[in-house]
Amino acid sequence: MKEKKNRKRFNNSRRSNFIKLVKIVSLLVVIGIIAFIGINKGINSFANMATSQNSDKKDVIENPSEDEKKEFGEVPLINDNRGVPVICFHSINDDPSVKSPIIISKDKFRTQLQAIKDNGYTTLTMAQLNDYLFKGKAIPEKSVVLTFDDGYRDNYTNVFPILKEFNMNATIFVIQSYLDRDGYLTTDQVKELSSSGIIDIESHTISHIDLPTMSYEDQLKELKNSKEKLESLINKPIISIAYPEGKYNDDTKKAFSEVGYSMGFTTERGYADRDDNSAELNRICVDYTYKPKDILKVLKNLKK
Ligand SMILES: [Zn+2]
């Protein structure tokens, strides 16, 4: 009887040991599976990181030519289709009597440019942008184009000195018939800006009229006459146009080709890249609400 009881106790303890063992083994198996998945994920993400780093490296031109170095200095150059942010400003003015979202104070503008400079961006000229987009030429990895619409007089009094100080290039799209009017650039200022080598003067039409409301013939006149009159004023080719309010239609594009512009700018938000039609290049319009960090976000993160 006693022996029977002992055997039963022995059997019971063997069973409970067996259950413990099963529990431990299954726990180990579960841990093993989790560890396996974890390590695998780690390896994969590491591998992904390595490839993306490699592909980033591949994008930067390893041995820039002497011409490229001379043009852009010792900055990393790229020649892929990542595109360029073309920023659109209007008026930079502290006059409290005029209020509009497109008017940015001088101090604010200075902080925006400071952020662009501190982060190592190169400001491209119109010719450099055109060469990159349509002639397969390289540009700095960090490139931006600064443009100003309408040709306000403050572009001469307020913008020009700051650009000189920061050693930056920019483009002013002037409304040809507005030159010498109150608040707009004078013809002498336009000539001086153009010959400074810092500013490209380009067309914003003759009269700033809503192009899609006009006939093809009238649009053609706006595009052709502004180009010719500005060319004879500055004695340089006018290669680009910004459509008033960014508005255009098929006739505008037809006139654009007929007149022989190289680049046409809209106000549609996005980067200008090599997939864009040359008559429909995107820009990013900024206003007085843009802090330096918002400008940098536009330069780094904006997708098409
Ligand atoms: Zn305009």
Short mmCIF file of C-alpha atoms in Angstrom, two decimals, residues 42-204:
data_model
loop_
_atom_site.label_atom_id
_atom_site.label_comp_id
_atom_site.label_asym_id
_atom_site.label_seq_id
_atom_site.Cartn_x
_atom_site.Cartn_y
_atom_site.Cartn_z
CA GLY A 42 17.49 44.24 -38.09
CA ILE A 43 19.55 42.72 -40.88
CA ASN A 44 17.03 43.84 -43.47
CA SER A 45 16.86 47.40 -42.24
CA PHE A 46 20.63 47.50 -42.00
CA ALA A 47 20.87 46.21 -45.56
CA ASN A 48 18.33 48.82 -46.70
CA MET A 49 20.27 51.53 -44.94
CA ALA A 50 23.47 50.40 -46.62
CA THR A 51 21.89 50.39 -50.10
CA SER A 52 20.25 53.77 -49.63
CA GLN A 53 23.53 55.21 -48.41
CA ASN A 54 25.26 53.68 -51.39
CA SER A 55 22.71 55.08 -53.83
CA ASP A 56 23.00 58.52 -52.20
CA LYS A 57 26.74 58.31 -52.65
CA LYS A 58 26.37 57.27 -56.25
CA ASP A 59 24.25 60.38 -56.97
CA VAL A 60 27.02 62.75 -55.98
CA ILE A 61 29.51 63.25 -58.81
CA GLU A 62 32.83 61.81 -57.65
CA ASN A 63 35.21 63.75 -59.87
CA PRO A 64 33.74 67.07 -61.00
CA SER A 65 35.37 68.62 -64.06
CA GLU A 66 37.51 71.76 -63.76
CA ASP A 67 34.69 73.76 -65.39
CA GLU A 68 32.17 72.48 -62.85
CA LYS A 69 34.50 73.29 -59.97
CA LYS A 70 35.09 76.75 -61.39
CA GLU A 71 31.35 77.38 -61.70
CA PHE A 72 30.18 76.07 -58.33
CA GLY A 73 33.26 75.76 -56.09
CA GLU A 74 33.97 72.85 -53.78
CA VAL A 75 30.38 71.72 -53.14
CA PRO A 76 28.98 68.22 -53.87
CA LEU A 77 27.38 68.16 -57.33
CA ILE A 78 24.55 65.97 -58.61
CA ASN A 79 23.17 65.25 -62.05
CA ASP A 80 19.94 63.34 -61.45
CA ASN A 81 16.26 64.29 -61.60
CA ARG A 82 15.65 65.30 -57.99
CA GLY A 83 14.63 68.79 -59.19
CA VAL A 84 15.18 72.28 -57.83
CA PRO A 85 12.96 74.39 -55.56
CA VAL A 86 12.22 77.70 -57.32
CA ILE A 87 11.01 80.06 -54.62
CA CYS A 88 8.66 82.88 -55.58
CA PHE A 89 8.76 86.12 -53.57
CA HIS A 90 7.11 89.45 -54.36
CA SER A 91 7.71 92.51 -52.22
CA ILE A 92 10.20 92.94 -49.36
CA ASN A 93 9.09 96.04 -47.50
CA ASP A 94 8.69 97.51 -44.01
CA ASP A 95 6.15 100.15 -45.03
CA PRO A 96 3.31 99.69 -42.50
CA SER A 97 0.76 101.45 -44.75
CA VAL A 98 0.71 98.55 -47.21
CA LYS A 99 -0.56 95.24 -45.92
CA SER A 100 -0.59 92.08 -47.97
CA PRO A 101 0.44 88.47 -47.32
CA ILE A 102 2.96 88.72 -50.16
CA ILE A 103 4.87 91.56 -48.46
CA ILE A 104 7.68 90.26 -46.25
CA SER A 105 9.54 92.54 -43.83
CA LYS A 106 13.24 93.13 -44.40
CA ASP A 107 14.18 91.42 -41.12
CA LYS A 108 12.08 88.36 -41.87
CA PHE A 109 13.53 88.14 -45.38
CA ARG A 110 17.03 88.38 -43.95
CA THR A 111 16.36 85.46 -41.56
CA GLN A 112 15.00 83.40 -44.48
CA LEU A 113 18.14 84.02 -46.56
CA GLN A 114 20.36 83.41 -43.52
CA ALA A 115 18.79 79.94 -43.12
CA ILE A 116 19.40 79.20 -46.82
CA LYS A 117 23.02 80.32 -46.53
CA ASP A 118 23.73 78.57 -43.19
CA ASN A 119 22.51 75.30 -44.67
CA GLY A 120 24.93 75.51 -47.57
CA TYR A 121 22.57 76.17 -50.46
CA THR A 122 23.72 77.55 -53.81
CA THR A 123 21.39 80.07 -55.51
CA LEU A 124 21.28 79.26 -59.22
CA THR A 125 21.00 81.74 -62.08
CA MET A 126 18.35 81.24 -64.78
CA ALA A 127 21.02 79.98 -67.20
CA GLN A 128 22.28 77.42 -64.64
CA LEU A 129 18.73 76.20 -64.00
CA ASN A 130 18.09 75.92 -67.74
CA ASP A 131 21.37 74.02 -68.27
CA TYR A 132 20.49 71.58 -65.48
CA LEU A 133 16.89 70.99 -66.58
CA PHE A 134 17.33 70.79 -70.34
CA LYS A 135 21.03 70.38 -71.18
CA GLY A 136 22.01 67.59 -68.77
CA LYS A 137 24.43 69.72 -66.74
CA ALA A 138 25.25 69.15 -63.07
CA ILE A 139 24.26 71.45 -60.21
CA PRO A 140 25.17 71.58 -56.51
CA GLU A 141 23.41 68.92 -54.44
CA LYS A 142 21.85 71.77 -52.45
CA SER A 143 20.46 74.16 -55.05
CA VAL A 144 17.67 76.73 -54.94
CA VAL A 145 16.42 79.48 -57.26
CA LEU A 146 15.17 82.77 -55.80
CA THR A 147 12.62 84.64 -57.94
CA PHE A 148 10.68 87.89 -57.42
CA ASP A 149 7.49 88.65 -59.34
CA ASP A 150 6.19 92.03 -60.56
CA GLY A 151 9.38 94.14 -60.27
CA TYR A 152 8.62 96.22 -57.16
CA ARG A 153 10.99 99.09 -56.44
CA ASP A 154 11.86 97.52 -53.08
CA ASN A 155 13.57 94.73 -55.02
CA TYR A 156 16.21 97.36 -55.78
CA THR A 157 16.22 99.27 -52.47
CA ASN A 158 15.75 96.35 -50.05
CA VAL A 159 16.49 93.04 -51.81
CA PHE A 160 19.53 93.93 -53.91
CA PRO A 161 21.76 95.07 -50.97
CA ILE A 162 20.92 91.94 -48.94
CA LEU A 163 21.61 89.65 -51.91
CA LYS A 164 24.98 91.35 -52.43
CA GLU A 165 25.79 90.90 -48.74
CA PHE A 166 24.89 87.18 -48.86
CA ASN A 167 26.53 86.70 -52.26
CA MET A 168 23.34 85.22 -53.72
CA ASN A 169 21.79 85.21 -57.19
CA ALA A 170 18.15 85.90 -57.95
CA THR A 171 15.73 86.57 -60.80
CA ILE A 172 13.20 89.40 -61.10
CA PHE A 173 10.21 88.89 -63.41
CA VAL A 174 9.28 92.44 -64.42
CA ILE A 175 6.02 93.73 -65.91
CA GLN A 176 7.49 95.67 -68.82
CA SER A 177 4.86 98.47 -69.02
CA TYR A 178 5.01 99.06 -65.23
CA LEU A 179 8.67 100.14 -65.30
CA ASP A 180 9.16 103.73 -64.04
CA ARG A 181 5.72 103.71 -62.38
CA ASP A 182 5.46 104.59 -58.68
CA GLY A 183 6.44 101.62 -56.54
CA TYR A 184 7.99 99.72 -59.46
CA LEU A 185 11.57 99.49 -60.71
CA THR A 186 12.87 102.25 -62.95
CA THR A 187 14.48 101.40 -66.28
CA ASP A 188 17.83 102.59 -64.90
CA GLN A 189 17.51 100.31 -61.88
CA VAL A 190 16.67 97.37 -64.15
CA LYS A 191 19.80 98.05 -66.19
CA GLU A 192 21.94 98.30 -63.07
CA LEU A 193 20.47 95.10 -61.55
CA SER A 194 21.04 93.22 -64.79
CA SER A 195 24.63 94.35 -65.22
CA SER A 196 25.47 93.52 -61.58
CA GLY A 197 25.75 89.85 -62.55
CA ILE A 198 23.69 88.95 -59.45
CA ILE A 199 20.20 89.51 -60.84
CA ASP A 200 18.60 88.03 -63.94
CA ILE A 201 15.87 90.22 -65.39
CA GLU A 202 13.12 88.13 -67.03
CA SER A 203 9.58 88.67 -68.34
CA HIS A 204 6.29 88.88 -66.43
#
